[in-house]
Tab-separated table of C-alpha atoms in Angstrom:
chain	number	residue	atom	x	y	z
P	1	UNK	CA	-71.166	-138.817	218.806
P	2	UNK	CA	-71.935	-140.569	215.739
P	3	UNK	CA	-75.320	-142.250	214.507
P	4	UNK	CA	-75.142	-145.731	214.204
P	5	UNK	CA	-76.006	-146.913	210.699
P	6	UNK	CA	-79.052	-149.165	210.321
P	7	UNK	CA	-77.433	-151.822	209.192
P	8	UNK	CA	-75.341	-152.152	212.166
P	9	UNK	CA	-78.241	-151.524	214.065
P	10	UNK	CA	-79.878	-154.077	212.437
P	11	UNK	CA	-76.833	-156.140	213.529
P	12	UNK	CA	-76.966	-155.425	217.017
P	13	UNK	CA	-80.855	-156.509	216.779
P	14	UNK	CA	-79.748	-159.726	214.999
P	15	UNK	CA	-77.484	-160.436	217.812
P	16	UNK	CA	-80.443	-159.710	220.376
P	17	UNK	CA	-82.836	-162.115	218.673
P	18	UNK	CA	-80.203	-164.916	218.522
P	19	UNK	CA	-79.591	-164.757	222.240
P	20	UNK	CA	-83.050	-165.298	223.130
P	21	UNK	CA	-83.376	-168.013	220.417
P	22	UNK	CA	-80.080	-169.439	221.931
P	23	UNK	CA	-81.385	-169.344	225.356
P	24	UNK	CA	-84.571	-171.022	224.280
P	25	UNK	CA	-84.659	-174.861	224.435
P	26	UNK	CA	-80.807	-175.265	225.562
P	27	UNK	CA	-80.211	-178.655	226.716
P	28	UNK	CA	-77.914	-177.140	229.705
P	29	UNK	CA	-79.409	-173.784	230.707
P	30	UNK	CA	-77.742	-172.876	233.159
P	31	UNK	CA	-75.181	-173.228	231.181
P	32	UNK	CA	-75.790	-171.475	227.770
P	33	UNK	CA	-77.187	-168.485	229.599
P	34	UNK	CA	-73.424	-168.585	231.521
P	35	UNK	CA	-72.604	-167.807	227.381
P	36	UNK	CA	-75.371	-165.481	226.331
P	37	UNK	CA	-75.557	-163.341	229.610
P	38	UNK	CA	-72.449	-161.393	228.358
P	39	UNK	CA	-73.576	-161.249	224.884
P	40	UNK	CA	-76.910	-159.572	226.444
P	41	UNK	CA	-75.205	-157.336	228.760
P	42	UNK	CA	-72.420	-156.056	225.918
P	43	UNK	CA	-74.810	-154.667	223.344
P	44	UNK	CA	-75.918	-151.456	225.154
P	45	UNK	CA	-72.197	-151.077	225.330
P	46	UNK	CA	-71.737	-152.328	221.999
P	47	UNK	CA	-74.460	-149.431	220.919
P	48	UNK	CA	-72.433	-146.681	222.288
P	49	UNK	CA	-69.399	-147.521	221.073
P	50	UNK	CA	-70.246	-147.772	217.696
P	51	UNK	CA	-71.192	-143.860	218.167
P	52	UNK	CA	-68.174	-143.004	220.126
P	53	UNK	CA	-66.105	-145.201	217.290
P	54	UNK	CA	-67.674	-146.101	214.428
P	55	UNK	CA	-66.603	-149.575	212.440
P	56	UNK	CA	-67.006	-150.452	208.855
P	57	UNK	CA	-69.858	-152.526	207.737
P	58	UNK	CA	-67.410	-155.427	207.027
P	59	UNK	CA	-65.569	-155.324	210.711
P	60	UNK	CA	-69.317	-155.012	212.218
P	61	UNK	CA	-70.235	-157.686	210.262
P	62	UNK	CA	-67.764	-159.901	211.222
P	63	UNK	CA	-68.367	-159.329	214.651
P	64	UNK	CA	-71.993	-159.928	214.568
P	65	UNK	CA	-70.591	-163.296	212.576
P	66	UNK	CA	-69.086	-164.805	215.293
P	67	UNK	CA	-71.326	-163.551	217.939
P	68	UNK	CA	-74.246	-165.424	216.056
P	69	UNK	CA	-71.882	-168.630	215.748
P	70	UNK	CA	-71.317	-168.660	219.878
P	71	UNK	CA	-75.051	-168.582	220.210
P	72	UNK	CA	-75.454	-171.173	217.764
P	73	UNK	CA	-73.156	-172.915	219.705
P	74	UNK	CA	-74.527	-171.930	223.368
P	75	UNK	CA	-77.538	-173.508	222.392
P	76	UNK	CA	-76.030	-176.955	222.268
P	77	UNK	CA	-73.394	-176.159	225.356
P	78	UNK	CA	-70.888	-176.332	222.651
P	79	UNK	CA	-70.137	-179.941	223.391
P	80	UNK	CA	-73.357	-181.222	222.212
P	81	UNK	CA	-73.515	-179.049	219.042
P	82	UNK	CA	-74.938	-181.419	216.400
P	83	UNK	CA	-73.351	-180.606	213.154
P	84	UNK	CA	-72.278	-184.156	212.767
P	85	UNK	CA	-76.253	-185.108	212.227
P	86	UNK	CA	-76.653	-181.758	209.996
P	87	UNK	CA	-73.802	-182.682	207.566
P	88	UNK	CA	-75.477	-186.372	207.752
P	89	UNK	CA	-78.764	-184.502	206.373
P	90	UNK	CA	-77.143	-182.633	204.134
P	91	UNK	CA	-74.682	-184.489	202.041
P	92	UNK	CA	-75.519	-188.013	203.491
P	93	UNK	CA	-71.908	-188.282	204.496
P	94	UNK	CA	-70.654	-188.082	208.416
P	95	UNK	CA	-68.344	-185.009	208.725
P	96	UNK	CA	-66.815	-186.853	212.267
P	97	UNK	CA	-66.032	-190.240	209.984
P	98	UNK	CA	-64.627	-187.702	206.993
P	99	UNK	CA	-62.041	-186.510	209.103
P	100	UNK	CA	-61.445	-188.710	211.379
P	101	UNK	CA	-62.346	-186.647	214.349
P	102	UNK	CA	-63.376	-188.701	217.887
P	103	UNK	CA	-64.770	-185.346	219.856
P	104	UNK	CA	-67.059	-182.665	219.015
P	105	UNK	CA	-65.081	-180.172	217.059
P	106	UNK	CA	-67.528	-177.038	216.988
P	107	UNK	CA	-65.716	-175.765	219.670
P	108	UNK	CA	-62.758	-175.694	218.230
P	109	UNK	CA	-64.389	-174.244	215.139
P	110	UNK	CA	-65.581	-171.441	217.207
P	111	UNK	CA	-62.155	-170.727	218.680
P	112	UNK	CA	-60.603	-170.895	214.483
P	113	UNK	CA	-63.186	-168.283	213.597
P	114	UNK	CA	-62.280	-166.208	216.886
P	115	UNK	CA	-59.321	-165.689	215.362
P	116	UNK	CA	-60.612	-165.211	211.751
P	117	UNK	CA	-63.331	-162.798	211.970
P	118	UNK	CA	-61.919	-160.462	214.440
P	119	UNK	CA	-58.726	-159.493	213.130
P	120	UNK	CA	-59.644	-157.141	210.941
P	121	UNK	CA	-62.371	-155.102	213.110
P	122	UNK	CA	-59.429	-155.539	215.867
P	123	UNK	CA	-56.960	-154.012	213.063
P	124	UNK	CA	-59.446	-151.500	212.226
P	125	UNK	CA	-59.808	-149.982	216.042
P	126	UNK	CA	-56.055	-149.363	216.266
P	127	UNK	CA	-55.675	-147.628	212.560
P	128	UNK	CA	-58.937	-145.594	212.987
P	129	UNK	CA	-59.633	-145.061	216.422
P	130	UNK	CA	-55.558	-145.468	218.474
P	131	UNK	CA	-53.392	-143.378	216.439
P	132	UNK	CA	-51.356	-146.955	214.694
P	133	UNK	CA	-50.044	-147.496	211.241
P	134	UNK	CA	-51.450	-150.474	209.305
P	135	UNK	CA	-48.376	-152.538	210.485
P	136	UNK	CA	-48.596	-152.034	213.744
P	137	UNK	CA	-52.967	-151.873	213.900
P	138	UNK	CA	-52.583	-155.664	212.208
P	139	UNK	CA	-49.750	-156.453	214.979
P	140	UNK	CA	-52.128	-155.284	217.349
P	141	UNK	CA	-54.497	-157.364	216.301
P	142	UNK	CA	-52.998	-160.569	216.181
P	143	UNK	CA	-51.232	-160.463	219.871
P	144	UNK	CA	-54.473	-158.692	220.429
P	145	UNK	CA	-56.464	-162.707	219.076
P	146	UNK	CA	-53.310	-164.599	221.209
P	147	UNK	CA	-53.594	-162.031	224.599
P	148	UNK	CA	-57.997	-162.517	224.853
P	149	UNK	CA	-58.020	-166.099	223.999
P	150	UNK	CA	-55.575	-166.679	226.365
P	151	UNK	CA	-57.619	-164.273	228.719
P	152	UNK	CA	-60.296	-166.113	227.991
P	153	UNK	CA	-59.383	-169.589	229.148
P	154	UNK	CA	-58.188	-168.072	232.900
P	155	UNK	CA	-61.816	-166.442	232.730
P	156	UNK	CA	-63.458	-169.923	232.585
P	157	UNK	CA	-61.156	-172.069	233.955
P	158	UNK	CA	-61.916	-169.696	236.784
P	159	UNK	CA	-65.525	-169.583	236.747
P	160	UNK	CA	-66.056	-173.426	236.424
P	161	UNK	CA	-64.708	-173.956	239.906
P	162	UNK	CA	-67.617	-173.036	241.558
P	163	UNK	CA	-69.381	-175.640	239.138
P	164	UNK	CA	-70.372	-179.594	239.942
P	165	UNK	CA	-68.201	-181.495	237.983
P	166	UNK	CA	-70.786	-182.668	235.137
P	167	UNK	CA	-71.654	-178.570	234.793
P	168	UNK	CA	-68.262	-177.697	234.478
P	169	UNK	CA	-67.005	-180.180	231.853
P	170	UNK	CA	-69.906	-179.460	229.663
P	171	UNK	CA	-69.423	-175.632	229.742
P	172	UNK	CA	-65.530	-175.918	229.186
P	173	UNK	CA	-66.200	-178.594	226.708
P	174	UNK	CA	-62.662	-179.986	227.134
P	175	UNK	CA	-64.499	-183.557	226.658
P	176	UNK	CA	-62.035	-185.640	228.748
P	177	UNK	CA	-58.788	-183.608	226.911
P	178	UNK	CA	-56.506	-182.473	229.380
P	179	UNK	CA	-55.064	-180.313	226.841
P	180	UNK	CA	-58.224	-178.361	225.755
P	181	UNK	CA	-57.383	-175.225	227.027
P	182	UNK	CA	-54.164	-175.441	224.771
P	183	UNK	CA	-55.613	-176.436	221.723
P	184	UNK	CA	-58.079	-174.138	222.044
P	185	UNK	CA	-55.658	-170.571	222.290
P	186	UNK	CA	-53.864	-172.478	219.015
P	187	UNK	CA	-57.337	-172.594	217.184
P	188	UNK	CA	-57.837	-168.958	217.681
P	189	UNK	CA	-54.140	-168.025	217.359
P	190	UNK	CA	-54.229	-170.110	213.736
P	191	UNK	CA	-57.299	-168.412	212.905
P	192	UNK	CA	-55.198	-164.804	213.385
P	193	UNK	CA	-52.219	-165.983	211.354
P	194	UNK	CA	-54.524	-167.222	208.687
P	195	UNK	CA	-56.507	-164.289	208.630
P	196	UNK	CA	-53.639	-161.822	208.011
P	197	UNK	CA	-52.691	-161.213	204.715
P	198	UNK	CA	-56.583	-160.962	204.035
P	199	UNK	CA	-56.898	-158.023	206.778
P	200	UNK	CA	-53.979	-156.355	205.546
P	201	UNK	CA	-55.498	-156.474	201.880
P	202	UNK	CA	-58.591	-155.127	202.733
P	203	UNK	CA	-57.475	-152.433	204.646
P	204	UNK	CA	-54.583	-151.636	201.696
P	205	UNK	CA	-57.759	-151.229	199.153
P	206	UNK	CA	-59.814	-149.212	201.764
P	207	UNK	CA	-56.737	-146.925	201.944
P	208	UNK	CA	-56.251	-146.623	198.500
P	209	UNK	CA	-60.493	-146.133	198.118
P	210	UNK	CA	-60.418	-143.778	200.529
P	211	UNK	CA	-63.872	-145.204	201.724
């Protein structure tokens, strides 16, 4: 097996940290540690696999991207995620009122960048590690985005059941939208599309770097 570079150790200790901080002062605990129990439990496994198949620094990084943006997220339940009051701070203008939005939208933003960060470290495991051509590792990828989002929504859909009601609907976050789980698989399946030609670009210049 390989060593894992520092950096990407230093990623998996990032990741660490932000759980705990995550966990720390969330307004539905029970909750958010529903969310951050699986990030805890996945980095041992995340450690040995980055010996047994090493990533790039970019594809690690973009995994340790989103990672940190579900425990931002986690914090805050998702549905409760304040970035309407932070973009109020910042700029002095209300992102909600901007664009027109009536819901919270991290979660959807969360389910875009599902999509957008982990196509290429996807695309990367099937050209490195599974024997695929760069067509086929960035097909991979992208029904890889549509088949665990999709995955993903059985999964809690599943697990909310044996929730109260009030529990449930602030884990799923579908605030009152009967169509959440929908909307949700097209955030992350947008994300995928949108994140294509940029995957296939980078990995066309690694090839031709031979780094």
């Amino acid at each position: 097996m390989n060593a894992v570079p520092v950096a990407q150790r230093g990623m998996l200790v990032a990741m660490a940290i932000g759980s705990g901080l995550s966990g720390w002062g969330a307004i539905y605990p029970q909750n958010t540690w529903l969310q951050v129990g699986p990030v805890l439990l996945a980095l041992p496994v995340a450690f040995w696999a980055l010996r047994r198949w090493p990533l790039s620094h970019r594809a690690a990084g973009m995994v340790t991207g989103f990672i940190l943006l579900h425990l931002l997220a986690a914090c805050w339940s998702y549905s409760f995620t304040p970035y309407d009051s932070w973009g109020r701070s910042l700029t002095g203008h209300s992102i909600d009122a901007a664009f027109g939005f009536r819901r919270n939208m991290f979660d959807r933003l969360i389910h875009l960048s599902f999509g957008l960060l982990m196509v290429l470290p996807f695309a990367e495991i099937g050209l490195r590690h599974g024997g695929l051509s760069r067509r086929a590792a960035l097909s991979m990828a992208v029904l890889g985005i549509f088949a665990f989002s999709s995955i993903y929504e059985i999964f809690e859909w599943l697990l909310t059941i044996g929730l109260s009601p009030d529990q449930a609907g602030a884990y799923n976050g579908e605030q009152g939208d009967m169509y959440d789980s929908q909307k949700d698989m097209a955030m992350a399946n947008l994300g995928a599309v949108l994140a294509l030609p940029a995957a296939r670009a980078l990995l066309a210049f690694k090839r031709r770097s031979g780094s």
